[in-house]
Amino acid sequence: MDNTLLRAIPKVDELLSHPVLRTRCAALPAPVLTEAVRAELDALRMQIRSGAIAAIPDTAALCTRAAERAERMQQPSLRGVINATGVTLHTNLGRACLSARAAEAVAEAARSYSTLEYDLSTGARGERYSHAAPLLCRLTGAESAMVVNNNAAAVLLILSALTSGGEVVTSRGELVEIGGSFRVPDIMEACGAVLREVGTTNKTHLSDYERAINESTRALMKVHTSNFRILGFTESVSRAELVALAHTHGLPVIEDLGSGCLTSLEPFGIHGEPTVQDSLRAGVDIVSFSGDKLLGGPQAGIILGKKEYIDRLKRHPLTRAMRVDKLTLAALEATLRAYADGTAEREIPTLQMLGLTQNELRGEAEALCALLTARGIDAEVTDEQDPVGGGSVPAQLLPACAVAVRPRSGSVDALEQRLRAYQTPIIVRIAHERVLLGMRTLRREQYDTILKALTETAL
Ligand SMILES: *Cc1c(COP(=O)(O)O)cnc(C)c1O
């Protein structure tokens, strides 16, 4: 170890008063800058001790490194990104984007006191669950509704309140694992219920359910196979048949609908996705689904169904632990209003994006491509297929368009990394040795940033 080198490390104050830091970091809070300088000098000390460097970099260079570190420290961890993957419900990028109306409702609820649990007509305590529930019932025909943190919580609550200590009959073909280790069999075990699997992976008949019912049975459960599809020789029992069987035994049918859309997706070319109304009309007693998948709202677990069961859920101690917060309720109510007003497809970003045709996307791709090629960037329009994402509608891809960019120098992986590291990070896919900008999830006001980023990184 070289002690002379260690002794030559500049002092913290020397860096802090250096013109490079004084000018570049004038706007940064002093404690942040001091911490960044200390961390930079500590890192230097380690490098010297390990013999990794043999000379001290000049002070201006150290200042630049400290400034970069300080700037990184000031960046929020949860940041906005440009989603150029074409995947509408990208779980890692936050699933649904809220509508402008929902975002404003969130801002208002965040800034001000509200009627969260206050009844204006009586001046007495009100109910948190009273906000989104009437709209949900109106839109779906459900008797009663409540909202919790997310759909995983909803399923946990339903099974805990209605089936604990008993058996739940479920088709083997529906024992799914959703991302993040949410597994139907494990959830049941955690709720103190015993899973009675019936049928086989590809086929389950009504008689399979019927044979499994005994005096310990508490419910029949249907789970939407959100993220996979069994093809070929398959058979499952319809909701109506399942309901008829359950009700002759005095049992409820529970359905985890996964995405749970309120409008048919057939016009978007997405087939076979049941709506919430389909499920309730078939007589399912309790349905749950996510707020931030195909509904296009905030993260939430929405529970709809018969009043007698929802009342039991509301009384369960777990409900308090899964309590939905006011910002979520504000966003959800505003999102649901768009459905009630008949403006959902125009207003809700998720539905807007899913509704874009390949021709519309091609028009946008050509416009963006022209801007890029005018700057000398190697770009062309390609036909692609977009997954919907969010573990919904598996095996169905939407016809789409992208702009494919090839870097003038360096690898395509390096370009992807530079775009990811950009001030406003741009998240792209790579295919056929090119970076793809998927048009479905881009907005026109983002083109300038994309243009600037690619001019700086792809030439
Ligand atoms: C997505 C999904 C869940 C989990 O919903 P979250 O809102 O993410 O908690 C549960 N069940 C199914 C079938 C799903 O698709």
Coordinates of C-alpha atoms and ligand atoms in Angstrom, one line a residue:
M1 CA 0.0 0.0 0.0
D2 CA 1.3 3.4 -1.0
N3 CA 0.9 5.8 1.9
T4 CA 2.3 8.8 0.0
L5 CA -0.6 8.3 -2.5
L6 CA -3.1 8.1 0.3
R7 CA -1.7 11.3 1.9
A8 CA -2.0 13.0 -1.5
I9 CA -5.8 12.5 -1.7
P10 CA -7.3 16.0 -1.8
K11 CA -9.4 17.2 1.2
V12 CA -13.2 17.2 1.0
D13 CA -13.2 21.0 1.3
E14 CA -10.7 21.4 -1.5
L15 CA -13.2 19.7 -3.9
L16 CA -16.2 21.5 -2.5
S17 CA -14.6 24.9 -3.2
H18 CA -13.3 23.9 -6.6
P19 CA -14.8 25.9 -9.5
V20 CA -16.0 22.8 -11.3
L21 CA -18.3 21.8 -8.4
R22 CA -19.2 25.4 -7.6
T23 CA -20.5 26.1 -11.1
R24 CA -21.9 22.7 -12.1
C25 CA -23.5 21.9 -8.8
A26 CA -24.6 25.4 -7.7
A27 CA -28.3 24.2 -7.5
L28 CA -27.7 21.0 -5.6
P29 CA -28.3 20.9 -1.8
A30 CA -25.0 21.3 0.2
P31 CA -25.4 18.0 2.2
V32 CA -25.9 16.0 -0.9
L33 CA -22.8 17.4 -2.5
T34 CA -20.7 16.8 0.6
E35 CA -21.9 13.2 0.7
A36 CA -21.1 12.7 -2.9
V37 CA -17.6 14.1 -2.5
R38 CA -16.9 11.9 0.5
A39 CA -18.1 8.9 -1.3
E40 CA -16.0 9.7 -4.3
L41 CA -12.9 10.1 -2.1
D42 CA -13.7 6.9 -0.2
A43 CA -13.9 5.1 -3.5
L44 CA -10.5 6.5 -4.5
R45 CA -9.0 5.4 -1.2
M46 CA -10.2 1.9 -1.8
Q47 CA -8.7 1.9 -5.3
I48 CA -5.3 3.0 -4.0
R49 CA -5.4 0.4 -1.2
S50 CA -6.2 -2.4 -3.6
G51 CA -3.4 -1.2 -5.9
A52 CA -5.9 -0.6 -8.7
I53 CA -4.5 2.8 -9.5
A54 CA -1.0 4.2 -9.2
A55 CA -1.7 7.9 -9.5
I56 CA -4.3 10.3 -8.2
P57 CA -6.5 11.8 -10.9
D58 CA -6.4 15.6 -11.1
T59 CA -8.8 17.4 -8.9
A60 CA -11.0 18.7 -11.7
A61 CA -11.6 15.1 -12.9
L62 CA -12.5 14.0 -9.3
C63 CA -14.9 17.0 -9.1
T64 CA -16.6 15.9 -12.3
R65 CA -17.0 12.3 -10.9
A66 CA -18.4 13.7 -7.6
A67 CA -20.8 16.0 -9.5
E68 CA -22.1 13.0 -11.5
R69 CA -22.5 11.0 -8.4
A70 CA -24.4 13.9 -6.7
E71 CA -26.7 14.3 -9.7
R72 CA -27.5 10.5 -9.7
M73 CA -28.3 10.8 -6.0
Q74 CA -30.8 13.6 -6.6
Q75 CA -32.7 11.6 -9.3
P76 CA -35.9 10.0 -8.0
S77 CA -35.7 6.3 -7.9
L78 CA -39.2 5.9 -9.3
R79 CA -38.9 7.8 -12.6
G80 CA -40.9 8.3 -15.7
V81 CA -39.7 6.3 -18.8
I82 CA -40.6 6.2 -22.4
N83 CA -42.1 2.8 -23.1
A84 CA -41.0 1.9 -26.6
T85 CA -41.7 -1.8 -26.2
G86 CA -45.1 -1.8 -27.7
V87 CA -46.4 -3.8 -24.7
T88 CA -49.4 -1.9 -23.4
L89 CA -49.6 -3.4 -19.9
H90 CA -45.9 -3.8 -19.2
T91 CA -45.8 -5.0 -15.6
N92 CA -42.3 -3.9 -15.0
L93 CA -43.1 -0.4 -16.3
G94 CA -46.1 0.0 -14.1
R95 CA -48.9 -1.5 -16.1
A96 CA -51.7 0.9 -17.0
C97 CA -51.1 4.6 -17.5
L98 CA -53.9 6.7 -15.9
S99 CA -56.2 8.9 -18.0
A100 CA -55.8 12.7 -17.6
R101 CA -59.1 12.8 -15.6
A102 CA -57.8 10.1 -13.2
A103 CA -54.4 11.8 -12.8
E104 CA -56.1 15.1 -12.0
A105 CA -58.4 13.3 -9.4
V106 CA -55.3 11.8 -7.8
A107 CA -53.6 15.2 -7.6
E108 CA -56.7 16.8 -6.1
A109 CA -57.1 14.0 -3.5
A110 CA -53.4 14.2 -2.7
R111 CA -53.4 18.0 -2.1
S112 CA -56.6 18.4 -0.1
Y113 CA -58.7 17.0 2.6
S114 CA -61.5 14.8 1.2
T115 CA -64.7 13.0 1.9
L116 CA -62.7 9.7 2.2
E117 CA -64.6 8.6 5.3
Y118 CA -67.0 11.5 5.8
D119 CA -70.7 11.7 4.9
L120 CA -71.4 15.3 3.9
S121 CA -75.2 14.8 4.2
T122 CA -75.1 13.8 7.9
G123 CA -71.8 15.3 9.0
A124 CA -71.0 11.9 10.4
R125 CA -68.4 9.2 9.6
G126 CA -68.8 7.8 6.1
E127 CA -67.6 4.7 4.4
R128 CA -64.3 4.4 2.5
Y129 CA -65.9 1.7 0.3
S130 CA -68.8 4.0 -0.7
H131 CA -66.8 5.9 -3.3
A132 CA -66.2 3.5 -6.2
A133 CA -68.8 0.9 -5.2
P134 CA -72.0 2.5 -6.6
L135 CA -70.4 3.1 -10.0
L136 CA -69.0 -0.4 -10.1
C137 CA -72.5 -1.8 -9.3
R138 CA -74.1 0.5 -11.9
L139 CA -71.6 -0.5 -14.6
T140 CA -71.7 -4.2 -14.0
G141 CA -75.1 -5.0 -12.5
A142 CA -73.4 -6.4 -9.3
E143 CA -75.3 -6.2 -6.1
S144 CA -72.4 -5.0 -4.0
A145 CA -68.7 -4.0 -4.5
M146 CA -65.6 -3.3 -2.5
V147 CA -62.0 -2.4 -3.4
V148 CA -58.7 -3.5 -1.9
N149 CA -55.1 -3.0 -2.6
N150 CA -54.7 -5.4 -5.6
N151 CA -56.2 -8.6 -7.0
A152 CA -53.8 -10.8 -5.1
A153 CA -55.2 -9.3 -1.8
A154 CA -58.7 -9.6 -3.1
V155 CA -58.3 -13.4 -3.7
L156 CA -56.6 -13.8 -0.3
L157 CA -59.5 -12.0 1.4
I158 CA -62.2 -13.9 -0.4
L159 CA -60.7 -17.3 0.3
S160 CA -59.9 -16.4 3.9
A161 CA -63.4 -15.0 4.7
L162 CA -65.5 -17.6 2.8
T163 CA -63.5 -20.8 2.6
S164 CA -61.2 -21.0 5.6
G165 CA -61.3 -24.4 7.3
G166 CA -63.0 -26.0 4.4
E167 CA -62.4 -27.2 0.9
V168 CA -62.4 -25.3 -2.4
V169 CA -62.9 -27.2 -5.6
T170 CA -60.9 -26.0 -8.6
S171 CA -60.0 -27.4 -12.0
R172 CA -56.5 -28.7 -12.3
G173 CA -56.2 -26.8 -15.6
E174 CA -56.7 -23.5 -13.7
L175 CA -54.0 -23.8 -11.0
V176 CA -52.0 -20.9 -12.3
E177 CA -48.9 -19.1 -11.1
I178 CA -49.0 -15.4 -11.8
G179 CA -45.7 -13.5 -11.8
G180 CA -44.1 -12.8 -8.4
S181 CA -44.9 -16.2 -6.9
F182 CA -48.7 -15.7 -6.7
R183 CA -49.7 -19.4 -6.9
V184 CA -53.3 -20.4 -6.5
P185 CA -52.6 -23.6 -4.5
D186 CA -50.2 -21.6 -2.1
I187 CA -52.7 -18.8 -1.7
M188 CA -55.4 -21.4 -0.6
E189 CA -53.0 -23.0 1.9
A190 CA -52.2 -19.5 3.3
C191 CA -55.9 -18.9 3.7
G192 CA -56.4 -22.1 5.7
A193 CA -58.4 -23.7 2.9
V194 CA -57.8 -27.1 1.4
L195 CA -57.6 -27.3 -2.4
R196 CA -59.5 -30.0 -4.0
E197 CA -58.1 -30.3 -7.6
V198 CA -60.4 -31.9 -10.1
G199 CA -60.1 -33.0 -13.7
T200 CA -56.8 -33.1 -15.6
T201 CA -54.6 -30.5 -17.0
N202 CA -56.5 -30.3 -20.3
K203 CA -60.0 -31.5 -19.4
T204 CA -62.4 -31.0 -16.6
H205 CA -66.0 -32.1 -16.7
L206 CA -69.0 -31.1 -14.6
S207 CA -69.1 -34.6 -13.1
D208 CA -65.5 -34.0 -11.8
Y209 CA -66.7 -31.1 -9.7
E210 CA -69.8 -32.9 -8.6
R211 CA -67.9 -35.9 -7.3
A212 CA -65.6 -33.6 -5.3
I213 CA -68.4 -31.9 -3.4
N214 CA -68.8 -33.1 0.2
E215 CA -69.8 -31.6 3.6
S216 CA -66.5 -29.8 3.9
T217 CA -66.8 -28.0 0.6
R218 CA -67.1 -24.2 1.0
A219 CA -66.9 -23.0 -2.6
L220 CA -66.3 -23.8 -6.2
M221 CA -63.6 -21.6 -7.7
K222 CA -62.8 -20.6 -11.3
V223 CA -59.4 -18.9 -12.1
H224 CA -58.7 -17.1 -15.3
T225 CA -55.7 -18.7 -16.9
S226 CA -54.3 -15.3 -17.6
N227 CA -50.9 -16.0 -18.8
F228 CA -51.0 -19.3 -20.6
R229 CA -53.3 -21.3 -22.8
I230 CA -53.8 -25.0 -23.2
L231 CA -54.3 -25.8 -26.9
G232 CA -55.6 -29.0 -28.5
F233 CA -57.8 -31.5 -26.8
T234 CA -59.4 -29.4 -24.1
E235 CA -62.6 -29.1 -22.2
S236 CA -63.7 -26.9 -19.3
V237 CA -67.0 -26.3 -17.6
S238 CA -69.0 -23.2 -18.4
R239 CA -69.8 -20.7 -15.7
A240 CA -73.5 -21.3 -16.0
E241 CA -73.1 -25.0 -15.4
L242 CA -70.7 -24.5 -12.5
V243 CA -73.1 -22.0 -10.9
A244 CA -76.1 -24.4 -11.3
L245 CA -74.2 -27.2 -9.7
A246 CA -72.9 -25.0 -6.8
H247 CA -76.2 -23.5 -6.1
T248 CA -78.0 -26.9 -5.9
H249 CA -75.5 -27.6 -3.1
G250 CA -75.9 -24.2 -1.4
L251 CA -72.3 -23.2 -2.3
P252 CA -71.0 -20.0 -3.9
V253 CA -68.9 -19.8 -7.1
I254 CA -65.8 -17.6 -6.7
E255 CA -64.0 -16.4 -9.8
D256 CA -60.6 -14.8 -10.1
L257 CA -61.0 -13.0 -13.4
G258 CA -57.4 -11.7 -13.5
S259 CA -57.6 -8.7 -15.9
G260 CA -61.3 -8.1 -15.7
C261 CA -62.4 -5.8 -18.5
L262 CA -65.7 -3.9 -18.5
T263 CA -66.0 -3.7 -22.3
S264 CA -65.7 -6.4 -24.9
L265 CA -62.3 -6.5 -26.5
E266 CA -63.6 -8.2 -29.6
P267 CA -63.5 -4.9 -31.6
F268 CA -59.8 -4.7 -30.9
G269 CA -59.3 -8.2 -32.3
I270 CA -58.8 -9.7 -28.9
H271 CA -61.0 -12.8 -28.6
G272 CA -62.4 -14.9 -25.8
E273 CA -61.6 -12.5 -23.0
P274 CA -64.6 -12.7 -20.7
T275 CA -66.0 -9.4 -19.4
V276 CA -66.9 -8.9 -15.7
Q277 CA -70.5 -8.6 -16.8
D278 CA -70.3 -12.0 -18.5
S279 CA -69.2 -13.6 -15.3
L280 CA -71.8 -11.9 -13.1
R281 CA -74.6 -12.6 -15.6
A282 CA -73.7 -16.3 -15.5
G283 CA -74.5 -16.1 -11.8
V284 CA -71.0 -16.2 -10.3
D285 CA -71.3 -15.1 -6.7
I286 CA -68.0 -13.3 -6.1
V287 CA -65.7 -12.0 -8.9
S288 CA -62.3 -10.3 -8.4
F289 CA -60.0 -8.6 -10.8
S290 CA -57.1 -6.0 -11.1
G291 CA -57.6 -2.3 -11.5
D292 CA -54.5 -1.7 -13.5
K293 CA -54.7 -4.4 -16.2
L294 CA -57.3 -4.1 -19.0
L295 CA -59.5 -1.8 -16.9
G296 CA -56.8 0.9 -17.4
G297 CA -57.0 2.3 -13.8
P298 CA -54.8 2.3 -10.7
Q299 CA -53.4 -0.8 -9.0
A300 CA -56.4 -2.1 -7.1
G301 CA -58.3 -5.3 -6.4
I302 CA -61.9 -5.0 -7.3
I303 CA -64.4 -7.4 -5.7
L304 CA -68.0 -7.6 -7.0
G305 CA -70.9 -9.9 -6.2
K306 CA -73.7 -10.8 -3.9
K307 CA -74.2 -8.5 -0.9
E308 CA -74.3 -11.3 1.7
Y309 CA -70.7 -12.4 0.7
I310 CA -69.3 -8.9 0.3
D311 CA -70.7 -8.0 3.8
R312 CA -68.8 -10.9 5.2
L313 CA -65.6 -9.7 3.5
K314 CA -66.0 -6.2 4.9
R315 CA -66.3 -7.6 8.4
H316 CA -63.1 -9.8 8.1
P317 CA -60.0 -8.5 10.0
L318 CA -57.8 -8.9 6.9
T319 CA -59.8 -6.1 5.1
R320 CA -58.2 -3.5 7.3
A321 CA -54.8 -4.7 6.3
M322 CA -55.6 -4.5 2.6
R323 CA -57.3 -1.2 2.9
V324 CA -57.2 0.8 -0.3
D325 CA -55.8 4.3 -0.1
K326 CA -57.5 7.6 -1.1
L327 CA -55.3 8.2 -4.2
T328 CA -56.2 4.9 -5.6
L329 CA -59.9 5.5 -4.9
A330 CA -59.7 8.9 -6.6
A331 CA -58.1 7.4 -9.7
L332 CA -60.4 4.4 -9.8
E333 CA -63.6 6.5 -9.5
A334 CA -62.4 8.8 -12.3
T335 CA -61.5 5.8 -14.5
L336 CA -64.9 4.2 -13.9
R337 CA -66.7 7.5 -14.8
A338 CA -65.2 7.3 -18.3
Y339 CA -66.9 3.9 -18.7
A340 CA -70.2 5.4 -17.3
D341 CA -69.9 8.4 -19.7
G342 CA -69.3 6.2 -22.7
T343 CA -65.9 7.9 -23.3
A344 CA -63.7 5.0 -22.0
E345 CA -62.2 4.1 -25.4
R346 CA -61.2 7.7 -26.1
E347 CA -60.1 8.6 -22.7
I348 CA -58.4 5.7 -21.1
P349 CA -54.8 5.2 -22.4
T350 CA -54.9 1.4 -22.2
L351 CA -58.0 1.2 -24.4
Q352 CA -56.7 3.8 -26.7
M353 CA -53.4 1.9 -27.2
L354 CA -55.1 -1.5 -27.7
G355 CA -57.5 0.1 -30.2
L356 CA -54.8 1.3 -32.5
T357 CA -54.9 -0.5 -35.8
Q358 CA -51.8 -1.6 -37.7
N359 CA -52.5 1.1 -40.4
E360 CA -52.7 3.8 -37.8
L361 CA -49.5 2.6 -36.2
R362 CA -47.8 2.4 -39.6
G363 CA -48.8 6.1 -40.2
E364 CA -47.1 7.1 -37.0
A365 CA -44.1 4.9 -37.6
E366 CA -43.6 6.5 -41.0
A367 CA -43.8 10.0 -39.5
L368 CA -41.2 9.1 -36.8
C369 CA -39.0 7.3 -39.3
A370 CA -38.9 10.3 -41.6
L371 CA -37.8 12.5 -38.7
L372 CA -35.0 10.1 -37.8
T373 CA -33.7 9.5 -41.3
A374 CA -33.7 13.3 -41.9
R375 CA -31.1 13.4 -39.1
G376 CA -29.0 10.7 -40.7
I377 CA -30.2 7.9 -38.5
D378 CA -30.4 4.5 -40.1
A379 CA -34.1 3.7 -39.5
E380 CA -36.9 1.9 -41.3
V381 CA -40.5 0.9 -40.6
T382 CA -41.2 -2.8 -39.9
D383 CA -44.4 -4.8 -39.2
E384 CA -44.4 -6.3 -35.8
Q385 CA -46.8 -8.1 -33.3
D386 CA -47.4 -6.7 -29.9
P387 CA -48.3 -8.7 -26.8
V388 CA -50.9 -7.0 -24.6
G389 CA -48.8 -7.8 -21.4
G390 CA -49.7 -7.7 -17.8
G391 CA -50.2 -11.5 -17.9
S392 CA -53.4 -11.0 -19.8
V393 CA -54.7 -12.5 -23.1
P394 CA -52.0 -15.0 -23.7
A395 CA -51.1 -16.3 -27.2
Q396 CA -52.8 -13.3 -28.8
L397 CA -50.7 -10.8 -30.5
L398 CA -51.9 -7.5 -32.0
P399 CA -50.7 -6.5 -35.5
A400 CA -48.4 -3.6 -35.0
C401 CA -45.7 -1.4 -36.5
A402 CA -42.3 -0.3 -35.2
V403 CA -39.4 1.8 -36.3
A404 CA -36.2 -0.3 -36.5
V405 CA -33.0 1.5 -35.8
R406 CA -29.4 0.4 -36.5
P407 CA -26.5 2.2 -34.8
R408 CA -24.0 3.7 -37.3
S409 CA -21.2 2.4 -35.0
G410 CA -21.1 0.1 -32.0
S411 CA -23.4 -2.8 -31.2
V412 CA -27.1 -2.8 -31.0
D413 CA -26.8 -3.8 -27.3
A414 CA -24.7 -0.8 -26.6
L415 CA -27.4 1.4 -28.2
E416 CA -30.1 -0.2 -26.1
Q417 CA -28.0 0.5 -23.0
R418 CA -27.4 4.2 -23.9
L419 CA -31.2 4.7 -24.6
R420 CA -31.9 3.1 -21.2
A421 CA -29.4 5.5 -19.5
Y422 CA -30.8 8.6 -21.3
Q423 CA -32.1 11.5 -19.1
T424 CA -35.6 10.3 -19.9
P425 CA -34.9 6.6 -20.1
I426 CA -36.2 5.0 -23.3
I427 CA -37.0 1.3 -23.0
V428 CA -36.8 -0.6 -26.3
R429 CA -36.8 -4.2 -27.6
I430 CA -34.0 -5.7 -29.7
A431 CA -34.8 -7.9 -32.7
H432 CA -32.9 -8.9 -35.8
E433 CA -29.8 -6.9 -34.8
R434 CA -31.9 -3.7 -34.5
V435 CA -33.4 -1.6 -31.8
L436 CA -37.2 -1.5 -32.2
L437 CA -39.4 1.4 -31.3
G438 CA -42.8 0.0 -30.8
M439 CA -45.3 2.6 -31.9
R440 CA -48.4 1.4 -29.8
T441 CA -47.1 2.7 -26.5
L442 CA -45.5 5.9 -27.7
R443 CA -47.1 9.4 -27.7
R444 CA -46.4 12.1 -30.2
E445 CA -45.1 14.5 -27.6
Q446 CA -42.3 11.9 -26.9
Y447 CA -40.9 12.0 -30.5
D448 CA -38.7 15.0 -29.8
T449 CA -37.0 13.3 -26.9
I450 CA -36.6 10.1 -29.0
L451 CA -35.1 12.1 -31.8
K452 CA -32.7 13.9 -29.5
A453 CA -31.7 10.7 -27.8
L454 CA -31.0 8.8 -31.0
T455 CA -29.2 11.8 -32.5
E456 CA -26.9 11.6 -29.5
T457 CA -26.5 7.9 -29.3
A458 CA -27.1 6.2 -32.7
L459 CA -24.9 8.2 -35.0
Ligands
LIG1 C1 -52.8 -10.6 -12.4 C2 -53.5 -11.6 -11.8 C3 -53.6 -11.7 -10.4 C4 -52.9 -10.7 -9.5 O1 -53.4 -9.4 -9.6 P1 -52.7 -8.2 -9.0 O2 -53.7 -7.0 -9.2 O3 -51.4 -8.0 -9.8 O4 -52.4 -8.5 -7.6 C5 -54.3 -12.7 -9.8 N1 -55.0 -13.6 -10.5 C6 -54.9 -13.6 -11.9 C7 -55.7 -14.7 -12.6 C8 -54.2 -12.6 -12.6 O5 -54.2 -12.6 -13.9

